[in-house]
Amino acid sequence: MKPAVGSIARYTRRYRLDGNPLRRRTDRLETWALMGAVLLVLIGIWPAILAGRLAYDSALADSRVGPGARQQVAATLLADVPRAQVTFGTVAVRPPQVMARWTAPDGRTHVGYVPAPQLAGAGTAIPLWVGQDGLPAAAPVSPEMAGFRGAGVGLVVAMTAASLALTAFLVVRWLLDRRRDRDWDVAWERATPAR
């Protein structure tokens, strides 16, 4: 525990604003750069929250169900689902597509290919999500998945803001280190007697 406390105390001493006469101008500029980076990270939290909220709302809007949006209907398979050729080391990427018939919420009958469960036979009724036009649509996103999507987007935005602030601080620190090295070289030249 003592080494961690020692390193924290060392950084606190390095980056504090005080009236120490031994502190160079570049040291004070580095402290201000660090404070600016921390401020940018804190300011970056608000866009992250906003982006996460927008992603969450968008996912919920995409998952809207009911009249005027997507609805679930029963589709009747017109053919047997073909047996999948499963071998060792292969995995079915998506469910097989089989011809089916369904009635859209507006009363029109549609026929088309729909994803069907394995080993289902002709005449089997399966649930199918359809859009306003009566054509197959993706299943709605659950509120939990919408929350995960919003949290993920917010986290990415926050991490991007933190990365940019850290990169800016490291660039400023590198420039200040170069200036300190030049100042040391000039001071050593002045202190070294000419031969």
mmCIF file of C-alpha atoms in Angstrom:
data_model
loop_
_atom_site.group_PDB
_atom_site.id
_atom_site.type_symbol
_atom_site.label_atom_id
_atom_site.label_comp_id
_atom_site.label_asym_id
_atom_site.label_seq_id
_atom_site.Cartn_x
_atom_site.Cartn_y
_atom_site.Cartn_z
ATOM 1 C CA MET A 1 0.000 0.000 0.000
ATOM 2 C CA LYS A 2 2.872 2.340 0.734
ATOM 3 C CA PRO A 3 4.265 2.412 -2.849
ATOM 4 C CA ALA A 4 0.844 3.362 -4.246
ATOM 5 C CA VAL A 5 0.472 6.176 -1.718
ATOM 6 C CA GLY A 6 4.004 7.321 -2.543
ATOM 7 C CA SER A 7 3.314 7.507 -6.276
ATOM 8 C CA ILE A 8 0.037 9.377 -5.711
ATOM 9 C CA ALA A 9 1.824 11.861 -3.448
ATOM 10 C CA ARG A 10 4.588 12.280 -6.058
ATOM 11 C CA TYR A 11 2.080 13.099 -8.812
ATOM 12 C CA THR A 12 0.169 15.423 -6.507
ATOM 13 C CA ARG A 13 3.372 17.316 -5.758
ATOM 14 C CA ARG A 14 4.301 17.376 -9.437
ATOM 15 C CA TYR A 15 1.036 18.834 -10.698
ATOM 16 C CA ARG A 16 -0.085 21.239 -8.022
ATOM 17 C CA LEU A 17 -0.262 24.994 -8.430
ATOM 18 C CA ASP A 18 1.759 26.607 -5.699
ATOM 19 C CA GLY A 19 4.198 29.468 -5.253
ATOM 20 C CA ASN A 20 7.296 27.235 -5.327
ATOM 21 C CA PRO A 21 10.110 29.385 -6.795
ATOM 22 C CA LEU A 22 11.855 26.270 -8.170
ATOM 23 C CA ARG A 23 8.900 25.439 -10.403
ATOM 24 C CA ARG A 24 9.632 26.360 -13.995
ATOM 25 C CA ARG A 25 7.174 27.997 -16.351
ATOM 26 C CA THR A 26 6.977 24.745 -18.326
ATOM 27 C CA ASP A 27 6.022 22.882 -15.127
ATOM 28 C CA ARG A 28 3.143 25.296 -14.567
ATOM 29 C CA LEU A 29 2.058 24.955 -18.211
ATOM 30 C CA GLU A 30 2.061 21.157 -17.845
ATOM 31 C CA THR A 31 -0.146 21.440 -14.759
ATOM 32 C CA TRP A 32 -2.575 23.670 -16.648
ATOM 33 C CA ALA A 33 -2.567 21.199 -19.566
ATOM 34 C CA LEU A 34 -3.430 18.353 -17.181
ATOM 35 C CA MET A 35 -6.242 20.382 -15.638
ATOM 36 C CA GLY A 36 -7.530 21.150 -19.145
ATOM 37 C CA ALA A 37 -7.441 17.440 -20.065
ATOM 38 C CA VAL A 38 -9.376 16.507 -16.928
ATOM 39 C CA LEU A 39 -11.883 19.262 -17.694
ATOM 40 C CA LEU A 40 -12.295 17.967 -21.263
ATOM 41 C CA VAL A 41 -12.960 14.460 -19.948
ATOM 42 C CA LEU A 42 -15.590 15.812 -17.559
ATOM 43 C CA ILE A 43 -17.181 17.905 -20.305
ATOM 44 C CA GLY A 44 -17.119 14.828 -22.586
ATOM 45 C CA ILE A 45 -19.473 13.013 -20.213
ATOM 46 C CA TRP A 46 -22.449 15.109 -21.343
ATOM 47 C CA PRO A 47 -22.139 14.280 -25.070
ATOM 48 C CA ALA A 48 -21.672 10.627 -24.065
ATOM 49 C CA ILE A 49 -24.895 10.685 -22.039
ATOM 50 C CA LEU A 50 -26.714 12.444 -24.878
ATOM 51 C CA ALA A 51 -25.443 9.995 -27.521
ATOM 52 C CA GLY A 52 -26.361 7.033 -25.321
ATOM 53 C CA ARG A 53 -29.836 8.430 -24.755
ATOM 54 C CA LEU A 54 -30.337 9.025 -28.490
ATOM 55 C CA ALA A 55 -29.184 5.470 -29.293
ATOM 56 C CA TYR A 56 -31.546 4.092 -26.642
ATOM 57 C CA ASP A 57 -34.497 6.129 -27.951
ATOM 58 C CA SER A 58 -33.696 5.107 -31.523
ATOM 59 C CA ALA A 59 -33.592 1.429 -30.551
ATOM 60 C CA LEU A 60 -36.922 1.758 -28.757
ATOM 61 C CA ALA A 61 -38.428 3.507 -31.786
ATOM 62 C CA ASP A 62 -37.159 0.675 -34.003
ATOM 63 C CA SER A 63 -38.812 -1.845 -31.703
ATOM 64 C CA ARG A 64 -42.225 -0.187 -31.870
ATOM 65 C CA VAL A 65 -45.028 -2.706 -32.355
ATOM 66 C CA GLY A 66 -48.748 -2.444 -32.897
ATOM 67 C CA PRO A 67 -51.014 -0.836 -35.502
ATOM 68 C CA GLY A 68 -49.028 1.344 -37.891
ATOM 69 C CA ALA A 69 -45.784 -0.407 -36.968
ATOM 70 C CA ARG A 70 -44.637 -4.024 -37.027
ATOM 71 C CA GLN A 71 -46.987 -6.730 -35.836
ATOM 72 C CA GLN A 72 -46.701 -10.438 -35.243
ATOM 73 C CA VAL A 73 -48.836 -12.716 -37.401
ATOM 74 C CA ALA A 74 -49.064 -16.479 -37.921
ATOM 75 C CA ALA A 75 -47.459 -17.790 -41.109
ATOM 76 C CA THR A 76 -48.348 -21.254 -42.426
ATOM 77 C CA LEU A 77 -45.489 -23.194 -43.996
ATOM 78 C CA LEU A 78 -46.238 -24.422 -47.516
ATOM 79 C CA ALA A 79 -43.366 -26.931 -47.599
ATOM 80 C CA ASP A 80 -41.326 -29.041 -45.215
ATOM 81 C CA VAL A 81 -38.160 -27.488 -43.850
ATOM 82 C CA PRO A 82 -35.205 -29.224 -45.527
ATOM 83 C CA ARG A 83 -32.897 -31.142 -43.231
ATOM 84 C CA ALA A 84 -29.699 -29.271 -42.491
ATOM 85 C CA GLN A 85 -26.487 -30.950 -43.573
ATOM 86 C CA VAL A 86 -24.578 -30.732 -40.305
ATOM 87 C CA THR A 87 -21.032 -32.020 -40.158
ATOM 88 C CA PHE A 88 -18.381 -31.862 -37.504
ATOM 89 C CA GLY A 89 -17.009 -28.321 -37.282
ATOM 90 C CA THR A 90 -19.803 -26.581 -39.200
ATOM 91 C CA VAL A 91 -22.504 -24.405 -37.735
ATOM 92 C CA ALA A 92 -25.663 -23.216 -39.449
ATOM 93 C CA VAL A 93 -25.308 -19.487 -39.985
ATOM 94 C CA ARG A 94 -29.031 -18.725 -40.219
ATOM 95 C CA PRO A 95 -32.276 -20.668 -40.155
ATOM 96 C CA PRO A 96 -33.468 -22.142 -43.437
ATOM 97 C CA GLN A 97 -35.867 -20.130 -45.599
ATOM 98 C CA VAL A 98 -39.140 -21.890 -46.511
ATOM 99 C CA MET A 99 -42.125 -20.766 -48.576
ATOM 100 C CA ALA A 100 -45.045 -19.693 -46.350
ATOM 101 C CA ARG A 101 -48.390 -17.879 -46.517
ATOM 102 C CA TRP A 102 -49.642 -15.283 -44.049
ATOM 103 C CA THR A 103 -52.317 -12.647 -43.748
ATOM 104 C CA ALA A 104 -51.124 -9.108 -43.072
ATOM 105 C CA PRO A 105 -52.915 -6.920 -40.488
ATOM 106 C CA ASP A 106 -54.629 -5.044 -43.355
ATOM 107 C CA GLY A 107 -56.208 -8.317 -44.565
ATOM 108 C CA ARG A 108 -54.052 -8.958 -47.637
ATOM 109 C CA THR A 109 -52.586 -12.436 -48.097
ATOM 110 C CA HIS A 110 -48.852 -12.710 -48.818
ATOM 111 C CA VAL A 111 -46.684 -15.598 -49.935
ATOM 112 C CA GLY A 112 -42.913 -15.616 -49.582
ATOM 113 C CA TYR A 113 -39.845 -17.117 -48.004
ATOM 114 C CA VAL A 114 -39.595 -16.877 -44.233
ATOM 115 C CA PRO A 115 -37.110 -18.257 -41.687
ATOM 116 C CA ALA A 116 -38.437 -21.479 -40.196
ATOM 117 C CA PRO A 117 -37.371 -23.761 -37.345
ATOM 118 C CA GLN A 118 -35.639 -27.036 -38.149
ATOM 119 C CA LEU A 119 -37.801 -30.103 -38.827
ATOM 120 C CA ALA A 120 -41.052 -28.108 -39.163
ATOM 121 C CA GLY A 121 -43.448 -29.649 -41.637
ATOM 122 C CA ALA A 122 -45.851 -28.193 -44.192
ATOM 123 C CA GLY A 123 -48.926 -26.711 -42.522
ATOM 124 C CA THR A 124 -47.049 -25.709 -39.361
ATOM 125 C CA ALA A 125 -47.958 -22.230 -38.078
ATOM 126 C CA ILE A 126 -44.966 -20.146 -37.047
ATOM 127 C CA PRO A 127 -44.847 -16.610 -35.626
ATOM 128 C CA LEU A 128 -43.718 -13.963 -38.118
ATOM 129 C CA TRP A 129 -43.101 -10.247 -37.631
ATOM 130 C CA VAL A 130 -44.354 -8.077 -40.504
ATOM 131 C CA GLY A 131 -44.084 -4.362 -41.209
ATOM 132 C CA GLN A 132 -46.784 -1.905 -42.308
ATOM 133 C CA ASP A 133 -46.533 -3.239 -45.857
ATOM 134 C CA GLY A 134 -47.212 -6.796 -44.674
ATOM 135 C CA LEU A 135 -43.731 -8.037 -45.624
ATOM 136 C CA PRO A 136 -41.444 -9.848 -43.155
ATOM 137 C CA ALA A 137 -39.613 -7.533 -40.786
ATOM 138 C CA ALA A 138 -36.984 -7.985 -38.097
ATOM 139 C CA ALA A 139 -38.157 -8.890 -34.625
ATOM 140 C CA PRO A 140 -38.349 -5.909 -32.259
ATOM 141 C CA VAL A 141 -35.457 -5.138 -29.970
ATOM 142 C CA SER A 142 -36.110 -5.846 -26.300
ATOM 143 C CA PRO A 143 -35.887 -2.912 -23.856
ATOM 144 C CA GLU A 144 -32.858 -4.592 -22.280
ATOM 145 C CA MET A 145 -31.037 -4.725 -25.642
ATOM 146 C CA ALA A 146 -31.983 -1.090 -26.282
ATOM 147 C CA GLY A 147 -30.443 -0.240 -22.906
ATOM 148 C CA PHE A 148 -27.270 -2.161 -23.753
ATOM 149 C CA ARG A 149 -27.070 -0.373 -27.098
ATOM 150 C CA GLY A 150 -27.472 3.027 -25.433
ATOM 151 C CA ALA A 151 -24.904 2.213 -22.752
ATOM 152 C CA GLY A 152 -22.475 0.933 -25.371
ATOM 153 C CA VAL A 153 -22.750 4.059 -27.504
ATOM 154 C CA GLY A 154 -22.363 6.277 -24.440
ATOM 155 C CA LEU A 155 -19.302 4.349 -23.319
ATOM 156 C CA VAL A 156 -17.694 4.597 -26.758
ATOM 157 C CA VAL A 157 -18.261 8.359 -26.869
ATOM 158 C CA ALA A 158 -16.881 8.799 -23.336
ATOM 159 C CA MET A 159 -13.823 6.671 -24.097
ATOM 160 C CA THR A 160 -13.228 8.614 -27.322
ATOM 161 C CA ALA A 161 -13.379 11.918 -25.447
ATOM 162 C CA ALA A 162 -11.005 10.601 -22.788
ATOM 163 C CA SER A 163 -8.605 9.271 -25.434
ATOM 164 C CA LEU A 164 -8.563 12.603 -27.254
ATOM 165 C CA ALA A 165 -7.959 14.512 -24.018
ATOM 166 C CA LEU A 166 -5.163 12.127 -22.993
ATOM 167 C CA THR A 167 -3.566 12.354 -26.442
ATOM 168 C CA ALA A 168 -3.687 16.152 -26.355
ATOM 169 C CA PHE A 169 -2.124 16.176 -22.878
ATOM 170 C CA LEU A 170 0.644 13.782 -23.940
ATOM 171 C CA VAL A 171 1.438 15.921 -27.003
ATOM 172 C CA VAL A 172 1.626 19.056 -24.856
ATOM 173 C CA ARG A 173 3.806 17.220 -22.329
ATOM 174 C CA TRP A 174 6.126 15.977 -25.099
ATOM 175 C CA LEU A 175 6.508 19.535 -26.446
ATOM 176 C CA LEU A 176 7.196 20.871 -22.951
ATOM 177 C CA ASP A 177 9.770 18.099 -22.348
ATOM 178 C CA ARG A 178 11.570 19.110 -25.544
ATOM 179 C CA ARG A 179 11.600 22.718 -24.384
ATOM 180 C CA ARG A 180 12.915 21.700 -20.951
ATOM 181 C CA ASP A 181 15.690 19.694 -22.619
ATOM 182 C CA ARG A 182 16.682 22.719 -24.736
ATOM 183 C CA ASP A 183 16.663 24.924 -21.618
ATOM 184 C CA TRP A 184 18.912 22.411 -19.818
ATOM 185 C CA ASP A 185 21.335 22.371 -22.786
ATOM 186 C CA VAL A 186 21.514 26.173 -22.792
ATOM 187 C CA ALA A 187 22.066 26.240 -19.004
ATOM 188 C CA TRP A 188 24.868 23.646 -19.256
ATOM 189 C CA GLU A 189 26.550 25.624 -22.043
ATOM 190 C CA ARG A 190 26.503 28.733 -19.852
ATOM 191 C CA ALA A 191 27.830 26.814 -16.837
ATOM 192 C CA THR A 192 30.639 25.040 -18.740
ATOM 193 C CA PRO A 193 33.767 27.162 -19.102
ATOM 194 C CA ALA A 194 34.983 27.722 -22.670
ATOM 195 C CA ARG A 195 38.145 25.823 -23.577
#
